PDB file of C-alpha atoms in Angstrom:
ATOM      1  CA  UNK A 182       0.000   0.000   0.000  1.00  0.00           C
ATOM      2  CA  UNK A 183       1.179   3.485  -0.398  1.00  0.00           C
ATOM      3  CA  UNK A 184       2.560   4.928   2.699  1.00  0.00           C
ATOM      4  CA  UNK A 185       1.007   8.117   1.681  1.00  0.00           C
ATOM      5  CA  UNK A 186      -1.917   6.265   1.807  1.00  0.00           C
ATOM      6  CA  UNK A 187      -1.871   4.168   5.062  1.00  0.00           C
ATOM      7  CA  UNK A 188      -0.746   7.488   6.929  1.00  0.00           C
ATOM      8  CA  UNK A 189      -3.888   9.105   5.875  1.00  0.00           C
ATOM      9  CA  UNK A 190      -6.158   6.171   7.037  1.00  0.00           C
ATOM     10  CA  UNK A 191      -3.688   5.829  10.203  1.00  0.00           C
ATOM     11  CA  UNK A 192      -4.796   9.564  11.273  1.00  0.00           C
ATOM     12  CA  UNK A 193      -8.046   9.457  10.337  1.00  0.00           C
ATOM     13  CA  UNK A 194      -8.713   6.261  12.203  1.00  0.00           C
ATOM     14  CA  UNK A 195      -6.992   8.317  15.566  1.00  0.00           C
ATOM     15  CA  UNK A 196      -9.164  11.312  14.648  1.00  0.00           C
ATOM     16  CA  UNK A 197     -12.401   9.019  14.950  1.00  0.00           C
ATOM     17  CA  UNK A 198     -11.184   7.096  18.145  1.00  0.00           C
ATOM     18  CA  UNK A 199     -10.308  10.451  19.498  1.00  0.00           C
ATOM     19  CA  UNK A 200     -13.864  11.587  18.752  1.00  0.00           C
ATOM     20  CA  UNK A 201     -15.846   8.756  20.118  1.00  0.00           C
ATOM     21  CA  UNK A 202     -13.588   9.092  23.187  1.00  0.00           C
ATOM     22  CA  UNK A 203     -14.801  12.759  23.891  1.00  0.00           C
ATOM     23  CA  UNK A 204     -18.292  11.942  22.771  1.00  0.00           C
ATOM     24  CA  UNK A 205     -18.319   9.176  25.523  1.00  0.00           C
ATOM     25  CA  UNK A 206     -16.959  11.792  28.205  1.00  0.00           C
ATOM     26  CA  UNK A 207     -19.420  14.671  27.369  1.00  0.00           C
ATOM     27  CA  UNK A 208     -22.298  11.620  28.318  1.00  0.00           C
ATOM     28  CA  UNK A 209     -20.495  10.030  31.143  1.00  0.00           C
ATOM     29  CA  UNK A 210     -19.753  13.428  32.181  1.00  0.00           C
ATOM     30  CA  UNK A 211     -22.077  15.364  31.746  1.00  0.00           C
ATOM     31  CA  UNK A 212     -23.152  18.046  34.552  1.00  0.00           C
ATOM     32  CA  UNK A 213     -26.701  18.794  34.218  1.00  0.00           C
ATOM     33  CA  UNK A 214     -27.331  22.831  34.017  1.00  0.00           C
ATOM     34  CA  UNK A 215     -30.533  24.442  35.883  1.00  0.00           C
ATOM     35  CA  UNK A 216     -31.677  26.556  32.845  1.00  0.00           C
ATOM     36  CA  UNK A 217     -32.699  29.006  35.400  1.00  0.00           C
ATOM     37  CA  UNK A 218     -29.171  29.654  36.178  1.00  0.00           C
ATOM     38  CA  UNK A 219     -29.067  30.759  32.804  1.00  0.00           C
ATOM     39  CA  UNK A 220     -31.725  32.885  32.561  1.00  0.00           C
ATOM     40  CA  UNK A 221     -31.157  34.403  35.887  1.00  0.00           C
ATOM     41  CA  UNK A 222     -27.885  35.287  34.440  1.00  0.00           C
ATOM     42  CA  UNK A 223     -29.297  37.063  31.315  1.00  0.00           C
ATOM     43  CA  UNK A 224     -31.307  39.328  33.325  1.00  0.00           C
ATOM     44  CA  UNK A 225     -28.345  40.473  35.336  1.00  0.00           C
ATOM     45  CA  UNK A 226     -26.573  43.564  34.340  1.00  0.00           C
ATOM     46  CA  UNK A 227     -23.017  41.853  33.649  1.00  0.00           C
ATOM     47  CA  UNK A 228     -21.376  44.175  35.833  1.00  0.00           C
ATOM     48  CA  UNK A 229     -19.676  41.549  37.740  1.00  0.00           C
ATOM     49  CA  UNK A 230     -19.215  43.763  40.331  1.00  0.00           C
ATOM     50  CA  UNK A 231     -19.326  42.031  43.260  1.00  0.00           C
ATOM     51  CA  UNK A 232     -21.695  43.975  45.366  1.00  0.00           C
ATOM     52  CA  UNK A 233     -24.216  40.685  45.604  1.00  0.00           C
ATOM     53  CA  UNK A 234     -20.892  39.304  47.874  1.00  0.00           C
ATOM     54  CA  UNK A 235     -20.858  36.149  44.609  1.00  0.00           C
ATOM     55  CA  UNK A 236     -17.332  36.299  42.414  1.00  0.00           C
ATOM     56  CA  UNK A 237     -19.718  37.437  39.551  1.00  0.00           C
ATOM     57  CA  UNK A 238     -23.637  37.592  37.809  1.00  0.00           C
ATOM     58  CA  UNK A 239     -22.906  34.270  36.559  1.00  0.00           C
ATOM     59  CA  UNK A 240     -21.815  33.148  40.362  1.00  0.00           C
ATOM     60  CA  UNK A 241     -25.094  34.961  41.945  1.00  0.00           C
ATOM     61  CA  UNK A 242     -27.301  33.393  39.696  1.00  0.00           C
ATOM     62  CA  UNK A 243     -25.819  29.974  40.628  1.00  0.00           C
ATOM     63  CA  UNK A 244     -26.382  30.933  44.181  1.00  0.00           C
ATOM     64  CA  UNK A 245     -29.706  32.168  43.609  1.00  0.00           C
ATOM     65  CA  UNK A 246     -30.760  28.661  42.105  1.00  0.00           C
ATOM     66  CA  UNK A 247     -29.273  26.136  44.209  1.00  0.00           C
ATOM     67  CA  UNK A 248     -28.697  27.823  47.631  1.00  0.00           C
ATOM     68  CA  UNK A 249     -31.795  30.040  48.106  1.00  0.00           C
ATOM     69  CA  UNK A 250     -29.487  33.379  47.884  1.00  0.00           C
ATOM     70  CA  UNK A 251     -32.491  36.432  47.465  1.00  0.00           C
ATOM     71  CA  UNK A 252     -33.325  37.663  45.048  1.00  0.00           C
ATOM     72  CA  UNK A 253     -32.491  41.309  45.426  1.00  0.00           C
ATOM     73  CA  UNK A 254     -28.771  41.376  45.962  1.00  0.00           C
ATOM     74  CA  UNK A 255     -27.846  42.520  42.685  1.00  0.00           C
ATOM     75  CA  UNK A 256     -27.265  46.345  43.282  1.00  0.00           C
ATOM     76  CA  UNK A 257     -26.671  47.309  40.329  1.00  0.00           C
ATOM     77  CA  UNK A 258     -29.625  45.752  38.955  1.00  0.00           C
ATOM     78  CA  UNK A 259     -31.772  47.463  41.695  1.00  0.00           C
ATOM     79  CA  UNK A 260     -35.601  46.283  41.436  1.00  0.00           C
ATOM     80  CA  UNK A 261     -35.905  45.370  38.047  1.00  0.00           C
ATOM     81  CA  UNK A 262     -33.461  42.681  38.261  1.00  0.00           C
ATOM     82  CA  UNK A 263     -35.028  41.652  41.633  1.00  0.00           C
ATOM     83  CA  UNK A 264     -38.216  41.477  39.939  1.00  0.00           C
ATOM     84  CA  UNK A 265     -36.916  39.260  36.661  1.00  0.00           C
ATOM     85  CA  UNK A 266     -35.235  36.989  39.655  1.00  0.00           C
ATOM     86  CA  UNK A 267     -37.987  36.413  41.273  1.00  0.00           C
ATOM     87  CA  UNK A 268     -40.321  36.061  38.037  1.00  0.00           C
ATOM     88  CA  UNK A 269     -38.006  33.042  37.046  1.00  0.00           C
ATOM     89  CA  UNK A 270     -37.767  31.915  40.407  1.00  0.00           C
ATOM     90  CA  UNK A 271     -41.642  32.396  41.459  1.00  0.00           C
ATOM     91  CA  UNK A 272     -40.777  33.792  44.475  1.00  0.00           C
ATOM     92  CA  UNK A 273     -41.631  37.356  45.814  1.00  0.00           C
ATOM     93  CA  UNK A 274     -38.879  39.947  44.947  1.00  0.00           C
ATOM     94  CA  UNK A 275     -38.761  41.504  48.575  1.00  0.00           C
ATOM     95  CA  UNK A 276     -37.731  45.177  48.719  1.00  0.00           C
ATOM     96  CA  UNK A 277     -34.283  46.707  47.027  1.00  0.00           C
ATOM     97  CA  UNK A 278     -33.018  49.750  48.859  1.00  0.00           C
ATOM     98  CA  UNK A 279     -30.928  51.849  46.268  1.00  0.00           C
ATOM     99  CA  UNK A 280     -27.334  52.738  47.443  1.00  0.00           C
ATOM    100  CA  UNK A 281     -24.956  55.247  46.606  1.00  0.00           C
ATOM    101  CA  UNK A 282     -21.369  55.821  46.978  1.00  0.00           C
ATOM    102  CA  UNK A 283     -20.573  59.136  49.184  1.00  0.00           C
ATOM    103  CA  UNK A 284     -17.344  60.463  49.476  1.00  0.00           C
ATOM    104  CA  UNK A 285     -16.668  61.436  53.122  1.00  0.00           C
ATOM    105  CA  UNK A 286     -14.176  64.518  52.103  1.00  0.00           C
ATOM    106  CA  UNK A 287     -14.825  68.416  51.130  1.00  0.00           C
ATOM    107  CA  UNK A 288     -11.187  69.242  50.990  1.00  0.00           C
ATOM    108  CA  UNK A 289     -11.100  70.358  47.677  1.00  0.00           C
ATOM    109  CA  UNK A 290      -7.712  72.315  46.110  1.00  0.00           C
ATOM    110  CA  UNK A 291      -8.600  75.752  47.665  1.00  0.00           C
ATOM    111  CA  UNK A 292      -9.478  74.571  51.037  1.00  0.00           C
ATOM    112  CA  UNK A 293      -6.463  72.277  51.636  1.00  0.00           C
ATOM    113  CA  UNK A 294      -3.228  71.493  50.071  1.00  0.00           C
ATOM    114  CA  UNK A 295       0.403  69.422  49.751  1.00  0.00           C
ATOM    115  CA  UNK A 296       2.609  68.360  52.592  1.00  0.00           C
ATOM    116  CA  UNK A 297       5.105  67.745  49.088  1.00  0.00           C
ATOM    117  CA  UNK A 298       5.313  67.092  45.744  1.00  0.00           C
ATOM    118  CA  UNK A 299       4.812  63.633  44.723  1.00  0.00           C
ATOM    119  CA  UNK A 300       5.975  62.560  41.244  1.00  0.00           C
ATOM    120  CA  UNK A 301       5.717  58.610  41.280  1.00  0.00           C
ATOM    121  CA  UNK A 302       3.017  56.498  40.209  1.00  0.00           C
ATOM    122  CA  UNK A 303      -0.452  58.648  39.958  1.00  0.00           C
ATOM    123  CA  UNK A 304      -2.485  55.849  42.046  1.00  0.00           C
ATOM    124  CA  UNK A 305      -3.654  56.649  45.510  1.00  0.00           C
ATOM    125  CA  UNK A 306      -2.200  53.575  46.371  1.00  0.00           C
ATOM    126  CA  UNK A 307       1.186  54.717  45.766  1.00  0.00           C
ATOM    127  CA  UNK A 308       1.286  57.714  47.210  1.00  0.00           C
ATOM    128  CA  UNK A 309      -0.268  56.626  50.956  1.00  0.00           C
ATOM    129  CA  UNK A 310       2.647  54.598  51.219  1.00  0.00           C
ATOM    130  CA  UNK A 311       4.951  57.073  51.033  1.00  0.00           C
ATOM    131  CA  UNK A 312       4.783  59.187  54.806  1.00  0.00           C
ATOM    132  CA  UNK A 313       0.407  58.466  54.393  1.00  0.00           C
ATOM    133  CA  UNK A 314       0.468  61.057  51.148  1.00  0.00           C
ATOM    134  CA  UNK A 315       1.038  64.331  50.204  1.00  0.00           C
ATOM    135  CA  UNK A 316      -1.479  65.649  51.761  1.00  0.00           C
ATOM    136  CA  UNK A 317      -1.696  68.736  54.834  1.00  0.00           C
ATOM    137  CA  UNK A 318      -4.965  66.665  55.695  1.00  0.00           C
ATOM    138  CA  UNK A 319      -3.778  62.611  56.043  1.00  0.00           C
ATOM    139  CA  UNK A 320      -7.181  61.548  56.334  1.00  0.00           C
ATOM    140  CA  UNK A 321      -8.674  63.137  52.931  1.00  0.00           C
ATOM    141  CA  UNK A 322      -9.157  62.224  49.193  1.00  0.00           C
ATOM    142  CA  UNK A 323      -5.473  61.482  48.005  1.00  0.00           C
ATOM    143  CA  UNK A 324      -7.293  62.623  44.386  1.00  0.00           C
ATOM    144  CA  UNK A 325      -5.030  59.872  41.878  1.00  0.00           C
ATOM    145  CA  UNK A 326      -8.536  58.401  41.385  1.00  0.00           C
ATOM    146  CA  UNK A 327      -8.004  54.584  41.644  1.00  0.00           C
ATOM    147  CA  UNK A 328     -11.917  54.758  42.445  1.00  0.00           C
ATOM    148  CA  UNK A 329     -12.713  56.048  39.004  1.00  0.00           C
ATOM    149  CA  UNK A 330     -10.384  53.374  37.196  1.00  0.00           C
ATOM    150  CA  UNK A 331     -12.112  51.235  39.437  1.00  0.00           C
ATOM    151  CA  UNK A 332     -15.819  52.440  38.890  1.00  0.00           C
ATOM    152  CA  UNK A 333     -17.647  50.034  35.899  1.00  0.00           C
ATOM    153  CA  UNK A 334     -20.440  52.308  35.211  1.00  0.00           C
ATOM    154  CA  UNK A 335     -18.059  56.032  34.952  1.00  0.00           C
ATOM    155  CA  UNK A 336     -19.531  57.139  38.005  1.00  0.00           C
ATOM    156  CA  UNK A 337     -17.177  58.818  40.401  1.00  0.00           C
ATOM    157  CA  UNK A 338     -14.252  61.298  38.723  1.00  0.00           C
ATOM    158  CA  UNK A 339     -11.499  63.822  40.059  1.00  0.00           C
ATOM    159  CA  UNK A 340     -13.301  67.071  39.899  1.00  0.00           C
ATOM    160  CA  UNK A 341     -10.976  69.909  41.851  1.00  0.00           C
ATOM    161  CA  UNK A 342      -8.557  67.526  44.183  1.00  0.00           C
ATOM    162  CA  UNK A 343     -10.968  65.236  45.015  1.00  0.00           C
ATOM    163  CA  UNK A 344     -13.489  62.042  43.835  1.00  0.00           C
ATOM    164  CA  UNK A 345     -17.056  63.040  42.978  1.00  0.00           C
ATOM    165  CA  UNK A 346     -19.763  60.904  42.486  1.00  0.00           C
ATOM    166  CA  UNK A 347     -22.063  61.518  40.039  1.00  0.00           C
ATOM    167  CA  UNK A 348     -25.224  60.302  41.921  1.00  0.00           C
ATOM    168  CA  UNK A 349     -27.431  58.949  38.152  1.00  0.00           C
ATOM    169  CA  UNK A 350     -25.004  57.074  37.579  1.00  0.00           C
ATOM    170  CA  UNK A 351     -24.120  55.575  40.845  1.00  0.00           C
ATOM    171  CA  UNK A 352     -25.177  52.385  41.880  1.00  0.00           C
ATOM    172  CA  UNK A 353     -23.673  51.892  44.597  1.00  0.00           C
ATOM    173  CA  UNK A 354     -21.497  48.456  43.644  1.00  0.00           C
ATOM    174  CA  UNK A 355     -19.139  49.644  46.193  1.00  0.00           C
ATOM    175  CA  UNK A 356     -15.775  49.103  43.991  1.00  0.00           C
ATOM    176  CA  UNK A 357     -15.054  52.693  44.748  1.00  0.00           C
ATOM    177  CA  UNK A 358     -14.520  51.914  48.485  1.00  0.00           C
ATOM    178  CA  UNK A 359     -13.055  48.953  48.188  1.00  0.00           C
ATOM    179  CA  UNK A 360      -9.976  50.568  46.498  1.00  0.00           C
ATOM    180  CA  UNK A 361     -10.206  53.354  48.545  1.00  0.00           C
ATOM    181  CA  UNK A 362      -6.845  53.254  51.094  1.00  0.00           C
ATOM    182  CA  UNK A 363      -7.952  56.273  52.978  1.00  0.00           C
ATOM    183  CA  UNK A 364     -11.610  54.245  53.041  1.00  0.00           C
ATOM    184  CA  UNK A 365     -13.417  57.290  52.995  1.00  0.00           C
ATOM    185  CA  UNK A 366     -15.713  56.212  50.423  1.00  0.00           C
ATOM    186  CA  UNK A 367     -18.663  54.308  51.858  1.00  0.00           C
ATOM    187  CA  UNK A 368     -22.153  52.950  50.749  1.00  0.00           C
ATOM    188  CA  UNK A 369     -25.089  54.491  52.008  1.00  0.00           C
ATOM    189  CA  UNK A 370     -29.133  53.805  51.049  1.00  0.00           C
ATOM    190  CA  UNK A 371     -30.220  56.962  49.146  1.00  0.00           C
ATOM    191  CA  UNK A 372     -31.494  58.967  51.406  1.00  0.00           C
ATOM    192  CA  UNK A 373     -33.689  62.286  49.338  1.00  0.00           C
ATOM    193  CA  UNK A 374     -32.972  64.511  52.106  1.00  0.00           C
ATOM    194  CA  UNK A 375     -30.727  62.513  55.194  1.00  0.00           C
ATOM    195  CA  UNK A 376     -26.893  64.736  55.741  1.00  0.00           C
ATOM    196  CA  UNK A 377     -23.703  62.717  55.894  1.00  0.00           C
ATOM    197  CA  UNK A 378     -20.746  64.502  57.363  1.00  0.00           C
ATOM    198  CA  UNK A 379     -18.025  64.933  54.287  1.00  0.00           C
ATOM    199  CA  UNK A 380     -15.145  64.749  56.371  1.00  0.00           C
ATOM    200  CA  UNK A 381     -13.186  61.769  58.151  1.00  0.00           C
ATOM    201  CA  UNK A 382     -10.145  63.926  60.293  1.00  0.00           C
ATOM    202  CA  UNK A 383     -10.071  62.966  63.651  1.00  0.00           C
ATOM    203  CA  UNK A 384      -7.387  65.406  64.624  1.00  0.00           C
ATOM    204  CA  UNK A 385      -8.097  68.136  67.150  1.00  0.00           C
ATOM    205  CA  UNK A 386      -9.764  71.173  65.813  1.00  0.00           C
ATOM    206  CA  UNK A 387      -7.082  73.241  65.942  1.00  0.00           C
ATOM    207  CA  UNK A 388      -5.307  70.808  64.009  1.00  0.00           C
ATOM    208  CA  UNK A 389      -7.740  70.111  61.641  1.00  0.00           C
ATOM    209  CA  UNK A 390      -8.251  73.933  60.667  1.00  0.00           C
ATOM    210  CA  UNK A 391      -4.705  74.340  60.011  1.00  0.00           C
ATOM    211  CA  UNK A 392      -4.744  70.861  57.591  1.00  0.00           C
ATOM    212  CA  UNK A 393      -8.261  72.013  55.844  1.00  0.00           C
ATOM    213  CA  UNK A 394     -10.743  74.852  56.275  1.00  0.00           C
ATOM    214  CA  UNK A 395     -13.558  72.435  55.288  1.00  0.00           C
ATOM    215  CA  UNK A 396     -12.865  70.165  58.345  1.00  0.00           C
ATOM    216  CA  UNK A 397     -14.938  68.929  60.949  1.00  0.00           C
ATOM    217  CA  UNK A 398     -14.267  70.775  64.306  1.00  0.00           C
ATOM    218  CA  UNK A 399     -15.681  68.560  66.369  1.00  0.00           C
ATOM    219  CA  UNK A 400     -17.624  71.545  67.835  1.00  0.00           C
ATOM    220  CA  UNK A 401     -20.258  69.709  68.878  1.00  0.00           C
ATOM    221  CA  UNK A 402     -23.184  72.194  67.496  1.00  0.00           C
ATOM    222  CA  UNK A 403     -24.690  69.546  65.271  1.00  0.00           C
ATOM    223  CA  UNK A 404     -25.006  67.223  67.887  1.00  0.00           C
ATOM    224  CA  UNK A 405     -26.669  70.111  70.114  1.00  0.00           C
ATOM    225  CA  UNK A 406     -28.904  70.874  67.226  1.00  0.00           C
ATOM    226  CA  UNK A 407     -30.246  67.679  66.139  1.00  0.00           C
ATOM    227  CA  UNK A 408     -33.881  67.093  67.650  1.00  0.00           C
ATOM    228  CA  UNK A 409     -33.808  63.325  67.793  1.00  0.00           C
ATOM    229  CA  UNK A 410     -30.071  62.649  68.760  1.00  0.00           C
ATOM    230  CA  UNK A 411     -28.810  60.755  65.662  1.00  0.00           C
ATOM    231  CA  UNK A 412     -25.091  63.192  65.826  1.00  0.00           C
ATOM    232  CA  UNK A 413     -22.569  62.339  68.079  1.00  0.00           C
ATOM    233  CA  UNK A 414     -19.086  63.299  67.593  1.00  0.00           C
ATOM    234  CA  UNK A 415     -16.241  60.814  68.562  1.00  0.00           C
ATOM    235  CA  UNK A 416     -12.356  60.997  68.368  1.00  0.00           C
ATOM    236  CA  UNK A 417     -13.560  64.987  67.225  1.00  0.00           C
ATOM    237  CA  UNK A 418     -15.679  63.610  64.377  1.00  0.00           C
ATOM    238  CA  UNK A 419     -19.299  63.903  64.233  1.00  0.00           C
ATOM    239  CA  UNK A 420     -20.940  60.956  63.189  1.00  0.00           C
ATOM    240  CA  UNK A 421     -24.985  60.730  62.186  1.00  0.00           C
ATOM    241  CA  UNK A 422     -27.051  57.560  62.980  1.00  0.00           C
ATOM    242  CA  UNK A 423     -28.934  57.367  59.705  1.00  0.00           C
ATOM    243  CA  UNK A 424     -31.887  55.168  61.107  1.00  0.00           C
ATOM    244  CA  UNK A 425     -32.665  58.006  63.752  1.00  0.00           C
ATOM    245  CA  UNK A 426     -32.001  61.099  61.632  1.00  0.00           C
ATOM    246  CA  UNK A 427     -35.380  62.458  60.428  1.00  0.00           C
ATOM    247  CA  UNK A 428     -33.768  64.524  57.664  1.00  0.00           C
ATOM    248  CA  UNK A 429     -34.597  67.850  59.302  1.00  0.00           C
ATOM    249  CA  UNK A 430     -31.106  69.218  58.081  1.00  0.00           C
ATOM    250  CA  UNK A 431     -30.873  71.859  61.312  1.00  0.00           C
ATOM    251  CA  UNK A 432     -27.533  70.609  61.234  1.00  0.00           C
ATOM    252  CA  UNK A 433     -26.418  71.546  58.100  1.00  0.00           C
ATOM    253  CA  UNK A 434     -27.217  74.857  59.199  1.00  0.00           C
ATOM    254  CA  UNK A 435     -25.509  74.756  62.635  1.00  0.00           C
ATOM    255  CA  UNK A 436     -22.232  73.300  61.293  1.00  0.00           C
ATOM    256  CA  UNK A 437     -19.538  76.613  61.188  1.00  0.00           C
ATOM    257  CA  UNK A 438     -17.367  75.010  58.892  1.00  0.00           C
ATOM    258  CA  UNK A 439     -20.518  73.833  56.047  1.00  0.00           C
ATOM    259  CA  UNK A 440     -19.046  70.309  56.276  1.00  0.00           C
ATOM    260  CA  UNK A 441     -22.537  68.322  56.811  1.00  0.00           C
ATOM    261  CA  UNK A 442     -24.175  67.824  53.248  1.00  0.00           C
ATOM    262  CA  UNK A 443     -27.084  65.902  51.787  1.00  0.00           C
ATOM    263  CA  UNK A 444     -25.893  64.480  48.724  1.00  0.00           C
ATOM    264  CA  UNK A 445     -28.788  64.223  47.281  1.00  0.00           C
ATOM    265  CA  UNK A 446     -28.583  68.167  46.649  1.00  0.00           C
ATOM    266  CA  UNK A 447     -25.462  68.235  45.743  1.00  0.00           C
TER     267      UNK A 447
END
């Protein structure tokens, strides 16, 4: 026979062993698929952000299926994808608080400035681990914005030293503050009319006027102000209890220093 020959019948014979051989594995094999998984995962907004505490939408929906998870821990998704959840799943949806992303810092480049020049890598990262940053204020908004490389949906940017979210496009999938080394980025329900204080220096006020004039003082007249006692002010921070606060804003009137804020107006 002509070699040419046999070696074309040798391989083709080893092609269709090889074959049957993965035919046989994909039915001996085989994993069966919940199609709900599937469709679960089609309804998800492919952020993969990790908010839902699942590696991904594909992971979530998984969970969703086969260990109960509910149905409206997609944030990004917000009630419409709790709704298409728990259409597939026939299960009620159960309520889906929207969340933003608020960054706790007003020390923009006129009220605050540079302990030094830093010319290395522009990631916030970087620069905190040289003396904390290069900031007067070492609690503030380094401004190298590894929040808005971080940010999926181009929600949070650098506008005049430090991050600002834009609050439409928000969805509060909490990347921001997890790559946040200062962690003064945090996830809050959306509140229409509730204050946050924008600052996170717990130096002495003395101190903390001389690092930013947008500081918090810890003066105390918020906490003095506020009808239902959701301010207190620790370590010369005021902090407000967002379940007590009725949204009556008398301390965003009472603060000297304009530091308390409701986002929402912003």
């Amino acid at each position: 026979m002509n070699p040419i020959i046999l070696a074309i019948i040798v391989v083709t014979v080893i092609g269709l062993i090889g074959a049957l051989i993965l035919v046989a594995a994909s039915i001996f094999m085989y994993v069966p698929v919940d199609e709900r998984v599937e469709k679960i995962t089609e309804a998800l907004p492919g952020a993969n952000c990790g908010a839902c505490g699942c590696a991904g939408c594909a992971d979530y929906a998984k969970a969703v299926v086969e260990d109960g998870a509910p149905c409206n821990k997609c944030v990004p998704g917000g009630a419409n994808a709790a709704a298409a959840i728990a259409e597939i799943m026939g299960v009620e949806a159960g309520s889906s608080t929207p969340m933003k992303a608020v960054v706790a810092c007003s020390g923009s480049c006129g009220k605050t400035g540079k302990r030094y020049e830093f010319e290395g890598i522009q990631s916030c990262q970087a620069v905190k681990g040289l003396y904390g940053g290069d900031g007067l204020c070492a609690y503030g908004c380094l401004g190298y914005g590894d929040c808005t490389r971080a940010c999926p949906f181009d929600a949070i940017h650098i506008v005049d030293g430090i991050a600002k979210v834009e609050r439409e496009k928000c969805v509060g999938c909490g990347a921001c503050a997890n790559v946040c080394p200062n962690h003064i980025i945090s996830i809050v329900p959306e509140h229409k009319r509730k204050p946050v204080v924008l600052c996170q220096n717990q130096d002495k006020g003395g101190d903390t006027r001389k690092a930013c004039t947008a500081g918090c003082i810890g003066c105390m007249k918020c906490a003095k102000a506020c009808p239902k006692g959701a301010i207190t002010v620790e370590n010369n921070l005021a902090h407000i209890d967002q379940d007590l606060c009725v949204g009556c804003q008398l301390c965003v009137k009472e603060c000297p220093v304009g530091v308390i804020h409701v986002p929402a107006n912003d």
